[in-house]
C-alpha cells in the first residue's frame, strides 16, 4: 500500500496525552491491564471536543487518582511505529502529582521509579525513550 492509499483509507493518527508525573522526586509508572501489557507512563486518547490539557488531567485522575500541579507540555512523540496498535501521536506533559496514587481504570498497579534507574526492558511503547529524554533535559537544566 502506498502512502497515498494509506491516507485515503485511514482517518489519520490517533491523538494521545501522556504524563510524566513526579511524586516525591520519583516518576510514577502504571502497569497496563490492556494490550500491550507492561509498565508505562499513564495516559490515554484525547476524546473528540477535548483539549489535550483536559485529556491529560482526566486520564491521570482515572488511572492514578492524582490531580496535577504545575502542568507543562514536555514534547510531542509522533513516530508512526511507536505504538503497535497503530499510528499514535502523543503530547507528553510533566506535572507534580497531588494526592495519594491509586491504580485505577486501565492501570493494574503503579510504582515509583528513580530517573537514574529507568527499567527500559519493562516499558512499553517508546516510554523508555521519553523518560531518557526527560532525564537528559532535567540534567541540562
PDB file of C-alpha atoms in Angstrom:
ATOM      1  CA  UNK A   1       0.000   0.000   0.000  1.00  0.00           C
ATOM      2  CA  UNK A   2       1.369   3.424  -0.919  1.00  0.00           C
ATOM      3  CA  UNK A   3       1.337   6.351   1.488  1.00  0.00           C
ATOM      4  CA  UNK A   4      -1.419   7.964  -0.550  1.00  0.00           C
ATOM      5  CA  UNK A   5      -3.556   4.804  -0.418  1.00  0.00           C
ATOM      6  CA  UNK A   6      -2.991   4.593   3.336  1.00  0.00           C
ATOM      7  CA  UNK A   7      -4.112   8.209   3.733  1.00  0.00           C
ATOM      8  CA  UNK A   8      -7.233   7.577   1.684  1.00  0.00           C
ATOM      9  CA  UNK A   9      -8.270   4.545   3.773  1.00  0.00           C
ATOM     10  CA  UNK A  10      -7.195   5.826   7.190  1.00  0.00           C
ATOM     11  CA  UNK A  11      -8.682   8.605   9.281  1.00  0.00           C
ATOM     12  CA  UNK A  12      -5.185   9.600  10.398  1.00  0.00           C
ATOM     13  CA  UNK A  13      -3.120   9.171  13.527  1.00  0.00           C
ATOM     14  CA  UNK A  14      -4.822   8.894  16.899  1.00  0.00           C
ATOM     15  CA  UNK A  15      -4.031  11.627  19.426  1.00  0.00           C
ATOM     16  CA  UNK A  16      -2.977  10.701  22.947  1.00  0.00           C
ATOM     17  CA  UNK A  17      -1.899  12.589  26.060  1.00  0.00           C
ATOM     18  CA  UNK A  18       0.651  11.033  28.439  1.00  0.00           C
ATOM     19  CA  UNK A  19       2.209  12.436  31.588  1.00  0.00           C
ATOM     20  CA  UNK A  20       5.448  12.188  33.489  1.00  0.00           C
ATOM     21  CA  UNK A  21       4.021  12.540  36.995  1.00  0.00           C
ATOM     22  CA  UNK A  22       6.550  13.433  39.673  1.00  0.00           C
ATOM     23  CA  UNK A  23       5.753  12.193  43.166  1.00  0.00           C
ATOM     24  CA  UNK A  24       8.319  12.932  45.861  1.00  0.00           C
ATOM     25  CA  UNK A  25      11.114  13.279  43.291  1.00  0.00           C
ATOM     26  CA  UNK A  26      10.260   9.993  41.575  1.00  0.00           C
ATOM     27  CA  UNK A  27       8.295   9.191  38.416  1.00  0.00           C
ATOM     28  CA  UNK A  28       5.027   7.278  38.579  1.00  0.00           C
ATOM     29  CA  UNK A  29       4.555   4.338  36.206  1.00  0.00           C
ATOM     30  CA  UNK A  30       1.441   2.225  35.781  1.00  0.00           C
ATOM     31  CA  UNK A  31       1.151  -1.436  34.863  1.00  0.00           C
ATOM     32  CA  UNK A  32      -1.251  -1.606  31.896  1.00  0.00           C
ATOM     33  CA  UNK A  33      -4.178  -4.058  32.085  1.00  0.00           C
ATOM     34  CA  UNK A  34      -4.747  -3.964  28.314  1.00  0.00           C
ATOM     35  CA  UNK A  35      -2.552  -4.780  25.335  1.00  0.00           C
ATOM     36  CA  UNK A  36       0.195  -4.045  25.197  1.00  0.00           C
ATOM     37  CA  UNK A  37       0.539  -5.190  28.811  1.00  0.00           C
ATOM     38  CA  UNK A  38       3.537  -3.745  30.633  1.00  0.00           C
ATOM     39  CA  UNK A  39       4.788  -0.722  32.513  1.00  0.00           C
ATOM     40  CA  UNK A  40       4.056   2.692  31.015  1.00  0.00           C
ATOM     41  CA  UNK A  41       3.577   6.345  31.699  1.00  0.00           C
ATOM     42  CA  UNK A  42      -0.080   6.945  32.461  1.00  0.00           C
ATOM     43  CA  UNK A  43      -2.054   8.350  29.562  1.00  0.00           C
ATOM     44  CA  UNK A  44      -4.766   7.790  27.043  1.00  0.00           C
ATOM     45  CA  UNK A  45      -6.580   9.010  23.987  1.00  0.00           C
ATOM     46  CA  UNK A  46      -7.973  12.507  23.602  1.00  0.00           C
ATOM     47  CA  UNK A  47     -11.737  12.452  23.153  1.00  0.00           C
ATOM     48  CA  UNK A  48     -13.461  14.443  20.419  1.00  0.00           C
ATOM     49  CA  UNK A  49     -14.050  18.032  21.591  1.00  0.00           C
ATOM     50  CA  UNK A  50     -11.498  17.744  24.405  1.00  0.00           C
ATOM     51  CA  UNK A  51      -8.254  19.693  24.732  1.00  0.00           C
ATOM     52  CA  UNK A  52      -5.051  17.743  25.335  1.00  0.00           C
ATOM     53  CA  UNK A  53      -4.739  19.505  28.704  1.00  0.00           C
ATOM     54  CA  UNK A  54      -8.221  18.368  29.745  1.00  0.00           C
ATOM     55  CA  UNK A  55      -7.492  14.858  28.440  1.00  0.00           C
ATOM     56  CA  UNK A  56      -4.272  14.504  30.417  1.00  0.00           C
ATOM     57  CA  UNK A  57      -5.957  15.710  33.632  1.00  0.00           C
ATOM     58  CA  UNK A  58      -8.880  13.296  33.089  1.00  0.00           C
ATOM     59  CA  UNK A  59      -6.654  10.335  32.246  1.00  0.00           C
ATOM     60  CA  UNK A  60      -4.334  10.936  35.218  1.00  0.00           C
ATOM     61  CA  UNK A  61      -7.287  11.120  37.607  1.00  0.00           C
ATOM     62  CA  UNK A  62      -8.812   7.912  36.146  1.00  0.00           C
ATOM     63  CA  UNK A  63      -5.573   5.900  36.089  1.00  0.00           C
ATOM     64  CA  UNK A  64      -3.690   7.212  39.136  1.00  0.00           C
ATOM     65  CA  UNK A  65      -6.204   9.057  41.341  1.00  0.00           C
ATOM     66  CA  UNK A  66      -3.905  12.085  41.256  1.00  0.00           C
ATOM     67  CA  UNK A  67      -4.605  15.692  40.457  1.00  0.00           C
ATOM     68  CA  UNK A  68      -1.871  17.581  38.604  1.00  0.00           C
ATOM     69  CA  UNK A  69       0.007  20.699  39.667  1.00  0.00           C
ATOM     70  CA  UNK A  70       2.493  22.728  37.598  1.00  0.00           C
ATOM     71  CA  UNK A  71       1.350  21.002  34.404  1.00  0.00           C
ATOM     72  CA  UNK A  72       3.548  21.798  31.413  1.00  0.00           C
ATOM     73  CA  UNK A  73       3.969  20.333  27.967  1.00  0.00           C
ATOM     74  CA  UNK A  74       7.228  18.416  27.551  1.00  0.00           C
ATOM     75  CA  UNK A  75       7.390  17.071  23.993  1.00  0.00           C
ATOM     76  CA  UNK A  76       5.385  15.528  21.156  1.00  0.00           C
ATOM     77  CA  UNK A  77       6.219  11.969  20.049  1.00  0.00           C
ATOM     78  CA  UNK A  78       4.960  11.016  16.613  1.00  0.00           C
ATOM     79  CA  UNK A  79       6.987   8.124  15.199  1.00  0.00           C
ATOM     80  CA  UNK A  80       4.411   6.050  13.276  1.00  0.00           C
ATOM     81  CA  UNK A  81       5.891   2.847  14.778  1.00  0.00           C
ATOM     82  CA  UNK A  82       5.792   3.934  18.428  1.00  0.00           C
ATOM     83  CA  UNK A  83       2.540   2.022  19.105  1.00  0.00           C
ATOM     84  CA  UNK A  84       1.996  -1.407  17.559  1.00  0.00           C
ATOM     85  CA  UNK A  85      -1.786  -0.827  17.647  1.00  0.00           C
ATOM     86  CA  UNK A  86      -1.495   1.934  15.046  1.00  0.00           C
ATOM     87  CA  UNK A  87      -0.075   5.395  14.343  1.00  0.00           C
ATOM     88  CA  UNK A  88      -0.453   7.375  17.554  1.00  0.00           C
ATOM     89  CA  UNK A  89       0.820  10.871  18.263  1.00  0.00           C
ATOM     90  CA  UNK A  90       1.326  11.618  21.944  1.00  0.00           C
ATOM     91  CA  UNK A  91       1.564  15.011  23.591  1.00  0.00           C
ATOM     92  CA  UNK A  92       3.633  14.319  26.697  1.00  0.00           C
ATOM     93  CA  UNK A  93       3.270  16.513  29.758  1.00  0.00           C
ATOM     94  CA  UNK A  94       5.148  16.835  33.046  1.00  0.00           C
ATOM     95  CA  UNK A  95       3.420  17.622  36.335  1.00  0.00           C
ATOM     96  CA  UNK A  96       3.624  17.230  40.084  1.00  0.00           C
ATOM     97  CA  UNK A  97       1.179  14.655  41.376  1.00  0.00           C
ATOM     98  CA  UNK A  98      -1.178  15.888  44.101  1.00  0.00           C
ATOM     99  CA  UNK A  99      -2.780  13.343  46.420  1.00  0.00           C
ATOM    100  CA  UNK A 100      -2.083   9.684  47.066  1.00  0.00           C
ATOM    101  CA  UNK A 101      -1.587   7.458  43.987  1.00  0.00           C
ATOM    102  CA  UNK A 102      -4.062   4.642  43.386  1.00  0.00           C
ATOM    103  CA  UNK A 103      -4.174   2.356  40.368  1.00  0.00           C
ATOM    104  CA  UNK A 104      -7.491   2.598  38.542  1.00  0.00           C
ATOM    105  CA  UNK A 105      -9.250   2.301  35.181  1.00  0.00           C
ATOM    106  CA  UNK A 106      -6.710   0.774  32.741  1.00  0.00           C
ATOM    107  CA  UNK A 107      -3.970   0.580  35.387  1.00  0.00           C
ATOM    108  CA  UNK A 108      -3.450  -2.688  37.240  1.00  0.00           C
ATOM    109  CA  UNK A 109      -0.970  -1.203  39.734  1.00  0.00           C
ATOM    110  CA  UNK A 110       1.612   1.570  39.996  1.00  0.00           C
ATOM    111  CA  UNK A 111       5.184   2.044  41.099  1.00  0.00           C
ATOM    112  CA  UNK A 112       7.561   4.943  41.579  1.00  0.00           C
ATOM    113  CA  UNK A 113      10.956   4.894  39.894  1.00  0.00           C
ATOM    114  CA  UNK A 114      14.114   6.950  40.068  1.00  0.00           C
ATOM    115  CA  UNK A 115      15.051   8.643  36.783  1.00  0.00           C
ATOM    116  CA  UNK A 116      18.584   7.312  37.185  1.00  0.00           C
ATOM    117  CA  UNK A 117      17.240   3.748  37.171  1.00  0.00           C
ATOM    118  CA  UNK A 118      14.802   3.577  34.232  1.00  0.00           C
ATOM    119  CA  UNK A 119      13.605  -0.031  33.738  1.00  0.00           C
ATOM    120  CA  UNK A 120      13.932   0.132  29.931  1.00  0.00           C
ATOM    121  CA  UNK A 121      13.208  -3.559  29.288  1.00  0.00           C
ATOM    122  CA  UNK A 122       9.925  -3.386  31.243  1.00  0.00           C
ATOM    123  CA  UNK A 123       8.464  -0.336  29.461  1.00  0.00           C
ATOM    124  CA  UNK A 124       6.008  -0.481  26.550  1.00  0.00           C
ATOM    125  CA  UNK A 125       5.668   1.886  23.591  1.00  0.00           C
ATOM    126  CA  UNK A 126       8.556   4.392  23.447  1.00  0.00           C
ATOM    127  CA  UNK A 127       8.242   5.323  27.116  1.00  0.00           C
ATOM    128  CA  UNK A 128      11.849   4.394  27.957  1.00  0.00           C
ATOM    129  CA  UNK A 129      12.971   6.940  25.337  1.00  0.00           C
ATOM    130  CA  UNK A 130      10.567   9.555  26.684  1.00  0.00           C
ATOM    131  CA  UNK A 131      11.928   9.107  30.206  1.00  0.00           C
ATOM    132  CA  UNK A 132      15.520   9.214  28.948  1.00  0.00           C
ATOM    133  CA  UNK A 133      14.753  12.437  27.059  1.00  0.00           C
ATOM    134  CA  UNK A 134      13.210  13.883  30.221  1.00  0.00           C
ATOM    135  CA  UNK A 135      16.160  12.787  32.363  1.00  0.00           C
ATOM    136  CA  UNK A 136      18.587  14.434  29.940  1.00  0.00           C
ATOM    137  CA  UNK A 137      16.543  17.635  29.751  1.00  0.00           C
ATOM    138  CA  UNK A 138      16.336  17.785  33.557  1.00  0.00           C
ATOM    139  CA  UNK A 139      20.103  17.286  33.880  1.00  0.00           C
ATOM    140  CA  UNK A 140      20.733  20.102  31.396  1.00  0.00           C
ATOM    141  CA  UNK A 141      18.527  22.485  33.328  1.00  0.00           C
TER     142      UNK A 141
END
